[in-house]
mmCIF file of N, CA and C in Angstrom:
data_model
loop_
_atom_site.group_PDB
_atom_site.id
_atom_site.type_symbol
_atom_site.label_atom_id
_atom_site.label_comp_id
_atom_site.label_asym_id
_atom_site.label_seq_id
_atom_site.Cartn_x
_atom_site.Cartn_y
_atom_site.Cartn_z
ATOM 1 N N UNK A 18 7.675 7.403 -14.514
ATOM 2 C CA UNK A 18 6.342 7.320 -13.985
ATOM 3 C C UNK A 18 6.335 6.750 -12.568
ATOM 4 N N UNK A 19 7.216 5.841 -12.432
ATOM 5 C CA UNK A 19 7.447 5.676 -10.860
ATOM 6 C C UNK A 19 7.401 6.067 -9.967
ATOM 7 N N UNK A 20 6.899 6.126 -8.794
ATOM 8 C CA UNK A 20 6.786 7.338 -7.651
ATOM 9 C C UNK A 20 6.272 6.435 -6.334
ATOM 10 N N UNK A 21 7.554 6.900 -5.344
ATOM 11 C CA UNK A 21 6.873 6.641 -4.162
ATOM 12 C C UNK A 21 7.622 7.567 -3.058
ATOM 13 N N UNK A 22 6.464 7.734 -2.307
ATOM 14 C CA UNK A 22 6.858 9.329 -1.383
ATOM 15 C C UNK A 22 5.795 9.376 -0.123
ATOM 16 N N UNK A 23 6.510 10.207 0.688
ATOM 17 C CA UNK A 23 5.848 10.791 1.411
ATOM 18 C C UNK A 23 5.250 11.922 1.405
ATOM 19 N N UNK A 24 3.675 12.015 1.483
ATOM 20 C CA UNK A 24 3.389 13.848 1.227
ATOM 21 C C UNK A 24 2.723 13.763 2.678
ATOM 22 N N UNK A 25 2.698 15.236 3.199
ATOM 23 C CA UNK A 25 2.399 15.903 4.439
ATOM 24 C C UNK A 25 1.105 16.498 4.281
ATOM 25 N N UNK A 26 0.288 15.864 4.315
ATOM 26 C CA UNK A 26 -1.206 16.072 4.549
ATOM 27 C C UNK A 26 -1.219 17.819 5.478
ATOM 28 N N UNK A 27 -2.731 18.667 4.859
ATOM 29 C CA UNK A 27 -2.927 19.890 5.802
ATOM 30 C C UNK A 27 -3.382 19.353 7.121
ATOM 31 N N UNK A 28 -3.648 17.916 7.307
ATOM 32 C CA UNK A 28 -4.362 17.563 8.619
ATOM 33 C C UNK A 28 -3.150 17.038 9.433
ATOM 34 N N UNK A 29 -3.187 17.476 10.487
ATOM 35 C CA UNK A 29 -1.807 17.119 11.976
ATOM 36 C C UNK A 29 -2.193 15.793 12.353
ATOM 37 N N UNK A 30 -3.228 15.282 12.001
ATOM 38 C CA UNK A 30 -3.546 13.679 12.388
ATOM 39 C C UNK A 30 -3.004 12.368 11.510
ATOM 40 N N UNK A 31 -2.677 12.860 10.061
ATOM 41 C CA UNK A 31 -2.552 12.136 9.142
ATOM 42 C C UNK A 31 -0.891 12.766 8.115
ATOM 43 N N UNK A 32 -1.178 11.346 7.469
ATOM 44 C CA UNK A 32 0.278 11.658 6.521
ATOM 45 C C UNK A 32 -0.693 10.725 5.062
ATOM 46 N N UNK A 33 0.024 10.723 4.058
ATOM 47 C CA UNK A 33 0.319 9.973 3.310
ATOM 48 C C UNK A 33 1.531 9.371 2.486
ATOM 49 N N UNK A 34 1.354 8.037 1.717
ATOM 50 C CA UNK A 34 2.267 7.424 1.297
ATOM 51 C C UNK A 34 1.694 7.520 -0.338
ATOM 52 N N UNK A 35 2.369 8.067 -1.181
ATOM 53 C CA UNK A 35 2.079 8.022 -2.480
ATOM 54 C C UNK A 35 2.923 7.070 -3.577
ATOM 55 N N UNK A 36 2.258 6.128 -3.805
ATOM 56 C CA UNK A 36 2.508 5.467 -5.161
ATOM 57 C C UNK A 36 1.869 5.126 -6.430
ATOM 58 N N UNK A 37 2.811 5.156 -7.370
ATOM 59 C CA UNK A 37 2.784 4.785 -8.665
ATOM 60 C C UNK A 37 3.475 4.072 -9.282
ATOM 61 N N UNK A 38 2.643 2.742 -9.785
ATOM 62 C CA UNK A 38 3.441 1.923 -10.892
ATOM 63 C C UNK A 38 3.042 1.848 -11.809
ATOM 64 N N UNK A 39 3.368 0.838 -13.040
ATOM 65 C CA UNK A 39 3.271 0.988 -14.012
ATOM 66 C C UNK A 39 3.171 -0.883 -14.442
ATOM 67 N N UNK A 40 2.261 -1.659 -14.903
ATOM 68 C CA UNK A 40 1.865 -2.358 -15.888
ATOM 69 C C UNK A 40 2.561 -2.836 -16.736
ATOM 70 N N UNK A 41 3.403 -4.193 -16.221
ATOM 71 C CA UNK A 41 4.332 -4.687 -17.909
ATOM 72 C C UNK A 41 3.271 -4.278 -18.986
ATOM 73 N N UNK A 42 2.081 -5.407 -19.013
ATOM 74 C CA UNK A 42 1.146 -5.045 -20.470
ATOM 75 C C UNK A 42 -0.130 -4.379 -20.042
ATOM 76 N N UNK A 43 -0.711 -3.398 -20.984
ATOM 77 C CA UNK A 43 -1.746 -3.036 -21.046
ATOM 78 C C UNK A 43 -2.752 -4.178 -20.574
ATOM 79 N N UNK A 44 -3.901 -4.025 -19.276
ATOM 80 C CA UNK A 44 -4.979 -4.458 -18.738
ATOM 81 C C UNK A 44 -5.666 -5.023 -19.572
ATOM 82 N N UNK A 45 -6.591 -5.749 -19.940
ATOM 83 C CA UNK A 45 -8.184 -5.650 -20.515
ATOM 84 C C UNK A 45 -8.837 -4.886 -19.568
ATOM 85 N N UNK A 46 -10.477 -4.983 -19.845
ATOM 86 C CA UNK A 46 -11.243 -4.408 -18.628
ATOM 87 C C UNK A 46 -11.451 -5.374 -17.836
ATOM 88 N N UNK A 47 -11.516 -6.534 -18.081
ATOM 89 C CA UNK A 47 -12.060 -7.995 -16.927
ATOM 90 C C UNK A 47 -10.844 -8.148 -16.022
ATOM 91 N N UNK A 48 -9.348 -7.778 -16.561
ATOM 92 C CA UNK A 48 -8.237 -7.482 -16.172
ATOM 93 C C UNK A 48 -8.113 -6.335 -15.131
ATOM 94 N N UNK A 49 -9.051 -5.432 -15.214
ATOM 95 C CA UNK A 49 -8.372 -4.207 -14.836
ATOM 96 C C UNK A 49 -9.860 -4.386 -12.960
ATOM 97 N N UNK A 50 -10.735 -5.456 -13.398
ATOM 98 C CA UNK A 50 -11.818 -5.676 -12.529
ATOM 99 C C UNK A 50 -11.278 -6.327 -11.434
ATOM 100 N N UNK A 51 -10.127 -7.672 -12.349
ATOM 101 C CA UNK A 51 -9.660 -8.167 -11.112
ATOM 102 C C UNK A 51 -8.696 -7.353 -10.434
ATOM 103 N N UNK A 52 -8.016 -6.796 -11.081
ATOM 104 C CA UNK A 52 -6.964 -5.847 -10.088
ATOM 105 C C UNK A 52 -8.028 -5.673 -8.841
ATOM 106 N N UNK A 53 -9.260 -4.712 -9.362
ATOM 107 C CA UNK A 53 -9.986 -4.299 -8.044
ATOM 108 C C UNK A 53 -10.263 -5.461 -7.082
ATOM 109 N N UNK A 54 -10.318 -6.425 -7.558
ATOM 110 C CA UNK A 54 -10.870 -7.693 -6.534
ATOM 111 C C UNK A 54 -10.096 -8.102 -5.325
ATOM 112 N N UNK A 55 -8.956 -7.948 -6.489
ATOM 113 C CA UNK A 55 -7.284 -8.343 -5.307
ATOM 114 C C UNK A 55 -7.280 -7.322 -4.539
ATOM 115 N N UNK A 56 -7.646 -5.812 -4.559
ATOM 116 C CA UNK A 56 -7.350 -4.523 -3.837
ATOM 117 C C UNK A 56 -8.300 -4.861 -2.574
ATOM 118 N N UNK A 57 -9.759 -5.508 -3.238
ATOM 119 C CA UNK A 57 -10.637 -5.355 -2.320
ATOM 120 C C UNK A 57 -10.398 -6.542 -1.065
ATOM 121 N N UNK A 58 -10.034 -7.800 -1.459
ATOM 122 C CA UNK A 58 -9.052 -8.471 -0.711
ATOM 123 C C UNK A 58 -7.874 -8.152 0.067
ATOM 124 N N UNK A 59 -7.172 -7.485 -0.476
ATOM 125 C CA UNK A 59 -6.321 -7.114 0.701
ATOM 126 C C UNK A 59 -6.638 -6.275 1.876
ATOM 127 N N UNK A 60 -7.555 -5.229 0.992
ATOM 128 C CA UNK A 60 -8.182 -4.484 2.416
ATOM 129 C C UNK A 60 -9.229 -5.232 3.237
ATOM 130 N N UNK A 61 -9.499 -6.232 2.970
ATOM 131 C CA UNK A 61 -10.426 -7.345 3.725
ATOM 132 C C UNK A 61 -9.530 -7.539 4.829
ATOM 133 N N UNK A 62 -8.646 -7.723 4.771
ATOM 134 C CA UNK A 62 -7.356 -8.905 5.350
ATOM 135 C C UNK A 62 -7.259 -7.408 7.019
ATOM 136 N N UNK A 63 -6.830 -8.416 8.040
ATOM 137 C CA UNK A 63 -6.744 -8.113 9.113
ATOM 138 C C UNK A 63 -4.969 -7.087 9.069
ATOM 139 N N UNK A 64 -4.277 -7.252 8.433
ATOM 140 C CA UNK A 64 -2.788 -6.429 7.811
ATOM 141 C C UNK A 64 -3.561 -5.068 7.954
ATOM 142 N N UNK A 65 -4.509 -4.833 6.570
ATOM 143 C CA UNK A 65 -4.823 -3.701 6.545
ATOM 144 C C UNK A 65 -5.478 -2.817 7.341
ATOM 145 N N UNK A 66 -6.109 -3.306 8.052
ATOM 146 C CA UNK A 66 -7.214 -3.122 9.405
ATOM 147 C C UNK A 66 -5.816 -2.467 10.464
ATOM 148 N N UNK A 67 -5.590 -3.003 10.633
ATOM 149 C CA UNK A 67 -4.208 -2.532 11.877
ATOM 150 C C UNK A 67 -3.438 -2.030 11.521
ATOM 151 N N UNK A 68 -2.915 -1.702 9.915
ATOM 152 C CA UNK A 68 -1.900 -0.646 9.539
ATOM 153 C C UNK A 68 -1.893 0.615 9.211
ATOM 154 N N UNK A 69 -3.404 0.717 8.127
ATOM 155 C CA UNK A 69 -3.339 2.075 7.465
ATOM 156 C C UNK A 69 -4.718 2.240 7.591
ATOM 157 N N UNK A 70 -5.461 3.594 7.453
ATOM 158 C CA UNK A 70 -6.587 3.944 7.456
ATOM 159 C C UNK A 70 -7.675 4.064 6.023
ATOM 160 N N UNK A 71 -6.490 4.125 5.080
ATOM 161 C CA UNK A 71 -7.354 3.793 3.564
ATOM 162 C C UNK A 71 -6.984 4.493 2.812
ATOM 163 N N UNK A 72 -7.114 4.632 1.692
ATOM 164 C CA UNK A 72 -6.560 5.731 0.640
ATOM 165 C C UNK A 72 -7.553 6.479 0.913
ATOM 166 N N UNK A 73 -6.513 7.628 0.092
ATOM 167 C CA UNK A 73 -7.153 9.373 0.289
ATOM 168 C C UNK A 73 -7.312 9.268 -1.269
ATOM 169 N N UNK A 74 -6.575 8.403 -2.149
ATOM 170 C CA UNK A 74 -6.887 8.852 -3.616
ATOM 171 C C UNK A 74 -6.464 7.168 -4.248
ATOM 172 N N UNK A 75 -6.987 6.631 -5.281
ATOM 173 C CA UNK A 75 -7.026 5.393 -6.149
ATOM 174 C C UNK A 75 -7.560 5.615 -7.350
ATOM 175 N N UNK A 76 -6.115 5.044 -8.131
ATOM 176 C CA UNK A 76 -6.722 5.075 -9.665
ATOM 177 C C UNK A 76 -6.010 4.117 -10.494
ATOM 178 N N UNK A 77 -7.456 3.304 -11.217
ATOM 179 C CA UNK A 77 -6.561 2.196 -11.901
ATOM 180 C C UNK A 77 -6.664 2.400 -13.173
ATOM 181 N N UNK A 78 -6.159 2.559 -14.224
ATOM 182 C CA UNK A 78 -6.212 2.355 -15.455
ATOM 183 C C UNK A 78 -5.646 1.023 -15.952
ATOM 184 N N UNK A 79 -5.895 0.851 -17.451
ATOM 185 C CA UNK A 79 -4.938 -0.503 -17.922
ATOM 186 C C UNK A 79 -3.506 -0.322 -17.629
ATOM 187 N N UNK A 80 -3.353 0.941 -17.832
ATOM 188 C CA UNK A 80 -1.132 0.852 -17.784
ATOM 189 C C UNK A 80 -0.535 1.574 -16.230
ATOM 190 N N UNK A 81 -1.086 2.081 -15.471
ATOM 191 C CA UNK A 81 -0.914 2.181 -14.144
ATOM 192 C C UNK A 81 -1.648 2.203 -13.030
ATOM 193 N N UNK A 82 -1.396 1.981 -11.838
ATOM 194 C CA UNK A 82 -1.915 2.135 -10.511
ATOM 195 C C UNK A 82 -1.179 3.313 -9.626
ATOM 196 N N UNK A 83 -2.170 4.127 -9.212
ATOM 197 C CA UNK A 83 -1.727 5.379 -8.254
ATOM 198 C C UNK A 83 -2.665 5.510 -7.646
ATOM 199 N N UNK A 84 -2.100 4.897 -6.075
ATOM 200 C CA UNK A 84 -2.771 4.891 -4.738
ATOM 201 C C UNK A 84 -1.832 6.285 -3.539
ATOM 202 N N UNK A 85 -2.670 6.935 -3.042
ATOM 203 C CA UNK A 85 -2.488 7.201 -1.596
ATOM 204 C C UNK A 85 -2.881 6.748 -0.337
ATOM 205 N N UNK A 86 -1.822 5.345 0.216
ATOM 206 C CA UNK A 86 -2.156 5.274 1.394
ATOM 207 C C UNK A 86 -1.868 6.289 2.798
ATOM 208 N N UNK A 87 -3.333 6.681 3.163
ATOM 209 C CA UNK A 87 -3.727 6.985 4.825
ATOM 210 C C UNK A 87 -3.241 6.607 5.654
ATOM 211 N N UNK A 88 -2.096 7.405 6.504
ATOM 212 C CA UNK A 88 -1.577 7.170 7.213
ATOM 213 C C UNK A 88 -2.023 7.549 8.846
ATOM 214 N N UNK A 89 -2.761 7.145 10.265
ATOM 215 C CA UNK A 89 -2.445 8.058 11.003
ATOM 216 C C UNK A 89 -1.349 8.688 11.860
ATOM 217 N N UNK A 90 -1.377 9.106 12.579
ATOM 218 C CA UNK A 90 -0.148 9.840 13.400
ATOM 219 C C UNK A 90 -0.787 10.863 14.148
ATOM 220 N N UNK A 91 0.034 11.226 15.585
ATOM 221 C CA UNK A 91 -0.774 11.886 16.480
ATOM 222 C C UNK A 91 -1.765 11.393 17.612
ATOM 223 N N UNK A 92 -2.161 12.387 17.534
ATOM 224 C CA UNK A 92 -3.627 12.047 19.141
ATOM 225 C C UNK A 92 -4.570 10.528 17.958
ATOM 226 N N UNK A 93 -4.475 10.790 17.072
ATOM 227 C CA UNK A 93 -5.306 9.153 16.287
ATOM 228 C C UNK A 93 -4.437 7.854 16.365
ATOM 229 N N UNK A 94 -3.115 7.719 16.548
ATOM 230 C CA UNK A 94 -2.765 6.574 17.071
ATOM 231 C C UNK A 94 -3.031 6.186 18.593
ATOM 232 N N UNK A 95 -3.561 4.758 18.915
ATOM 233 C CA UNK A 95 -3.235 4.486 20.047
ATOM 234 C C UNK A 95 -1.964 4.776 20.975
ATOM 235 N N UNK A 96 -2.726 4.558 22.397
ATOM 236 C CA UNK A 96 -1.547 4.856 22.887
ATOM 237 C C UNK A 96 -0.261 3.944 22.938
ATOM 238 N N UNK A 97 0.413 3.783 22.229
ATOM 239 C CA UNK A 97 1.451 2.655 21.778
ATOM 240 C C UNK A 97 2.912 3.150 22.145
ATOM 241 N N UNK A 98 3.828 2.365 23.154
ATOM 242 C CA UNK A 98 5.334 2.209 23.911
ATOM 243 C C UNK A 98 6.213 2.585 22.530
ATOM 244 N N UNK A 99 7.448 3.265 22.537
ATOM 245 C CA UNK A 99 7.941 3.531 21.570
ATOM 246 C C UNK A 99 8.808 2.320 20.472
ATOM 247 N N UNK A 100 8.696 1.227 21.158
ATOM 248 C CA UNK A 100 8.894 -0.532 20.321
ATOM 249 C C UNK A 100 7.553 -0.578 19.558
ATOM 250 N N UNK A 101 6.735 -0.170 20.039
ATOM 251 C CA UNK A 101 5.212 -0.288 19.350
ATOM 252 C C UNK A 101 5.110 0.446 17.959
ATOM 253 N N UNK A 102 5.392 1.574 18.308
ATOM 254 C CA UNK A 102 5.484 2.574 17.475
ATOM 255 C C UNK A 102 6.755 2.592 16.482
ATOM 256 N N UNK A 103 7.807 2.367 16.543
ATOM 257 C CA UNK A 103 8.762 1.760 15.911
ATOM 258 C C UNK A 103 8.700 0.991 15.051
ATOM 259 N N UNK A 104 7.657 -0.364 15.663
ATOM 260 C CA UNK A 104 7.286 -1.565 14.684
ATOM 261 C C UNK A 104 6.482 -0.845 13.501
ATOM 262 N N UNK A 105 5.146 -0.055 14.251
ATOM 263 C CA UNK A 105 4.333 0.135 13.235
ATOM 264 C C UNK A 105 5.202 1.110 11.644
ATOM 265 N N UNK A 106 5.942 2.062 12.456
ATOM 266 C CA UNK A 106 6.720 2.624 11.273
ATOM 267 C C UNK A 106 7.471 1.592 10.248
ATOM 268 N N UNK A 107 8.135 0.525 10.686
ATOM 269 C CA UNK A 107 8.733 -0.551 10.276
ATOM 270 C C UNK A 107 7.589 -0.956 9.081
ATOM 271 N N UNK A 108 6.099 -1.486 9.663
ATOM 272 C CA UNK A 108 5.374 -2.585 9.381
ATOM 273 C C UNK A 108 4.383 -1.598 7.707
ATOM 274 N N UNK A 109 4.505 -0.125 8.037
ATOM 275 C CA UNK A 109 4.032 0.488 6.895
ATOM 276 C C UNK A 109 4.320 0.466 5.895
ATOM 277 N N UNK A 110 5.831 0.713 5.524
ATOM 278 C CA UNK A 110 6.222 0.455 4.281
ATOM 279 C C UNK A 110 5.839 -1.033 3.873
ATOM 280 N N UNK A 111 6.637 -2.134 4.746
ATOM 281 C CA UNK A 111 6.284 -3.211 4.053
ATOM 282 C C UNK A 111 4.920 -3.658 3.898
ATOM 283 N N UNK A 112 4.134 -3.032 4.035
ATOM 284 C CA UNK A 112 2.636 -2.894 3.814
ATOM 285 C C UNK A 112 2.267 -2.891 2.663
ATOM 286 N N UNK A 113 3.044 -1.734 2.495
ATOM 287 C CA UNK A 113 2.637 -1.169 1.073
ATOM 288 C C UNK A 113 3.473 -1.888 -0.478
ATOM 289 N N UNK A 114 4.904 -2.533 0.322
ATOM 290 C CA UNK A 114 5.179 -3.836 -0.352
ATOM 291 C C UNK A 114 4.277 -5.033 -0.812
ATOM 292 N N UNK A 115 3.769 -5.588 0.524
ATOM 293 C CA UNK A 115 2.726 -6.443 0.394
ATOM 294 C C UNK A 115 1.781 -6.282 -0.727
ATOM 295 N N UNK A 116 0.725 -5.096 -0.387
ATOM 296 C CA UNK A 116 0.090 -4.781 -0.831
ATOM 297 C C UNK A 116 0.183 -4.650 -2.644
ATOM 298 N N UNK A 117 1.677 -4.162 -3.242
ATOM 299 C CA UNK A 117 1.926 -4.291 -4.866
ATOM 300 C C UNK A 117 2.764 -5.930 -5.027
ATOM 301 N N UNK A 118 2.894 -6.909 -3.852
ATOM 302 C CA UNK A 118 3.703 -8.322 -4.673
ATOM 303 C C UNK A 118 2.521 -8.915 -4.897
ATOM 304 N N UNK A 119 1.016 -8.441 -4.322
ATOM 305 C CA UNK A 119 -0.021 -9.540 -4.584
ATOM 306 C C UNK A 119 -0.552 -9.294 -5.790
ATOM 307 N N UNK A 120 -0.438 -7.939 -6.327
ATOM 308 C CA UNK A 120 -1.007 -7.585 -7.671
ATOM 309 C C UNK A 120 -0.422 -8.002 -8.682
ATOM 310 N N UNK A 121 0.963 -8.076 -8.468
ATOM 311 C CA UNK A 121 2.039 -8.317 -9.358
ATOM 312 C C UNK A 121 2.473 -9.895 -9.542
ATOM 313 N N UNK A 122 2.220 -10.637 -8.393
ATOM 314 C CA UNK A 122 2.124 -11.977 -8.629
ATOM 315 C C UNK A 122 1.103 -12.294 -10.176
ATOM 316 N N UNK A 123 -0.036 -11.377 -10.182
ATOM 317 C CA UNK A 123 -0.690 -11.840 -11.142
ATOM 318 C C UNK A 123 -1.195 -10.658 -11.874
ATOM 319 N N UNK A 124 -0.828 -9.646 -12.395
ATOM 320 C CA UNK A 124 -0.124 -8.481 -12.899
ATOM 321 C C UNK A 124 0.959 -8.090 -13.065
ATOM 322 N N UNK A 125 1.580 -8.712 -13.540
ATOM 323 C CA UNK A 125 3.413 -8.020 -13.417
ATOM 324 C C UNK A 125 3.504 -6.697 -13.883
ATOM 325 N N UNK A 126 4.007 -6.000 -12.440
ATOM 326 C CA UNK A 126 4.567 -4.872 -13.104
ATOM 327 C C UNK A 126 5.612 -4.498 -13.648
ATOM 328 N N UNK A 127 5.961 -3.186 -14.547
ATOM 329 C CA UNK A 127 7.151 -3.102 -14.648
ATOM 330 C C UNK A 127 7.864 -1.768 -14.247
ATOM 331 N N UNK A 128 7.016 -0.921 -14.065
ATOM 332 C CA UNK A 128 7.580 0.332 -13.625
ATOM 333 C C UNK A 128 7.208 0.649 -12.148
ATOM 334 N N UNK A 129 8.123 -0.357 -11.215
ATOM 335 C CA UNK A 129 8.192 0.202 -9.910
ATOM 336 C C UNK A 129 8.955 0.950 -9.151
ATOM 337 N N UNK A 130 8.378 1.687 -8.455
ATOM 338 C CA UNK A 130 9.551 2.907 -7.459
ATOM 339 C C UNK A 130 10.579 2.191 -6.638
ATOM 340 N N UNK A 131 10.500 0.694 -6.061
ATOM 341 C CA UNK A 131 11.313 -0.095 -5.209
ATOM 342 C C UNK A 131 12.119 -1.435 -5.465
ATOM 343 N N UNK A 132 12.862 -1.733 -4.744
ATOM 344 C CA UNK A 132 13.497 -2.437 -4.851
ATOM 345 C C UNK A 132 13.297 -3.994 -5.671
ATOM 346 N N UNK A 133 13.945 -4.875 -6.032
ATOM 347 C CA UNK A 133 12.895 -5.909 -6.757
ATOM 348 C C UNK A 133 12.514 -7.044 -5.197
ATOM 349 N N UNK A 134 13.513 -6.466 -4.070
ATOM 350 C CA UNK A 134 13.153 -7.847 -3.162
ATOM 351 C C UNK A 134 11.700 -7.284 -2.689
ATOM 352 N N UNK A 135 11.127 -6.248 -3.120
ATOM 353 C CA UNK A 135 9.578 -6.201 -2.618
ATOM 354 C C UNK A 135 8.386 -7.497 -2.805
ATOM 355 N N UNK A 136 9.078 -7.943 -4.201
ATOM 356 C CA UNK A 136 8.141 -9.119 -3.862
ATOM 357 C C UNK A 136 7.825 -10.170 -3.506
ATOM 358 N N UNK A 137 9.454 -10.311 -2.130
ATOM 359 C CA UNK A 137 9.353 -11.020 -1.057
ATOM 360 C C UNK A 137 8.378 -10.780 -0.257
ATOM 361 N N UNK A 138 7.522 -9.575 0.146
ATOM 362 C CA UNK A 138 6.769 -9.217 1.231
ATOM 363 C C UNK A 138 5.645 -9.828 0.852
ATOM 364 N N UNK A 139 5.651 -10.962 -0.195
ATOM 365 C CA UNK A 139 4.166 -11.075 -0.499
ATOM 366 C C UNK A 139 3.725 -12.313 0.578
ATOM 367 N N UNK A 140 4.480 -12.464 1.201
ATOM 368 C CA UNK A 140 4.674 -13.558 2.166
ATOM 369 C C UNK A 140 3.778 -12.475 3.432
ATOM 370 N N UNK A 141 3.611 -11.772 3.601
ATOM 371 C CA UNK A 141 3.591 -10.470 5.237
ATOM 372 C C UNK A 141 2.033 -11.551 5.383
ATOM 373 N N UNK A 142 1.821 -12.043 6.854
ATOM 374 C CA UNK A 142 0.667 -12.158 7.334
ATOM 375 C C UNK A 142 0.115 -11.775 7.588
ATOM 376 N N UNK A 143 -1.369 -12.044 7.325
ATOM 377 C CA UNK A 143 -2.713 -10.895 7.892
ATOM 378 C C UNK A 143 -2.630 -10.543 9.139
ATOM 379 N N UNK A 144 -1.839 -11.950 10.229
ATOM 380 C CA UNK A 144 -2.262 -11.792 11.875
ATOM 381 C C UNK A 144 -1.005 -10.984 12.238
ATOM 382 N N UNK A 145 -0.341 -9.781 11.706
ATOM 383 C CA UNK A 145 0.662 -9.301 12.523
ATOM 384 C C UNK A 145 -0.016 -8.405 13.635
ATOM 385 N N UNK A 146 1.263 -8.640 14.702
ATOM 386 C CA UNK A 146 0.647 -7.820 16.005
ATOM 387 C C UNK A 146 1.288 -6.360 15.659
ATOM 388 N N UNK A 147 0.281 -5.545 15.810
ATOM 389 C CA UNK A 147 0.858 -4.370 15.494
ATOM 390 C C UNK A 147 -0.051 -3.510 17.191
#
């Protein structure tokens, strides 16, 4: 059930990043509310604002999460020096790290597509310069 990928959007402006994990234990629903709370928190956070443009698709059930993060690329990125642009490629994935060690701090998952040091990134600061 694991999955994480790149798919090639029909739009030349955009990409996406597709993942899926999987839930040591089945959610409750008050469980499955806070997941959304933490989601809605992170996209609060200044990280998300400067990295990705938002999902194209989100779905939570009790036993998995499958998000597509919005990527841009093209004439929609700023005009950014190729260190700039470098970083930001760098700063996406671990984004999307970030983004599953905060759920999992208090959701453990168990069926993830990556490595286990992902949930070192739960450390990534809101104020990165990107």
């Amino acid at each position: 059930m694991a999955r994480y990928e790149t798919l090639d959007t029909d739009h030349p402006d955009y990409y996406d990043s597709v993942v899926e994990v999987g839930f040591a234990q089945q959610l409750s629903a008050p469980q499955v509310a806070h997941v959304l709370q933490r989601v809605a928190a992170i996209l609060d956070g200044e990280a998300a604002a400067r990295i990705f443009e938002g999902f194209s698709h989100f779905q939570l059930t009790a036993m998995q999460l499958h998000v597509h993060f919005r990527f841009a690329r093209g004439s929609l990125l700023p005009q950014l020096s190729g260190a700039d642009l470098e970083n930001l490629s760098r700063l996406r994935p671990q984004f999307i790290f970030y983004f599953f060690a905060i759920i999992d701090a208090t959701f453990p998952l168990a069926d993830v597509p990556f490595p286990a040091e992902f949930r070192e990134f739960i450390i990534l600061p809101d104020h990165l310069d990107v």
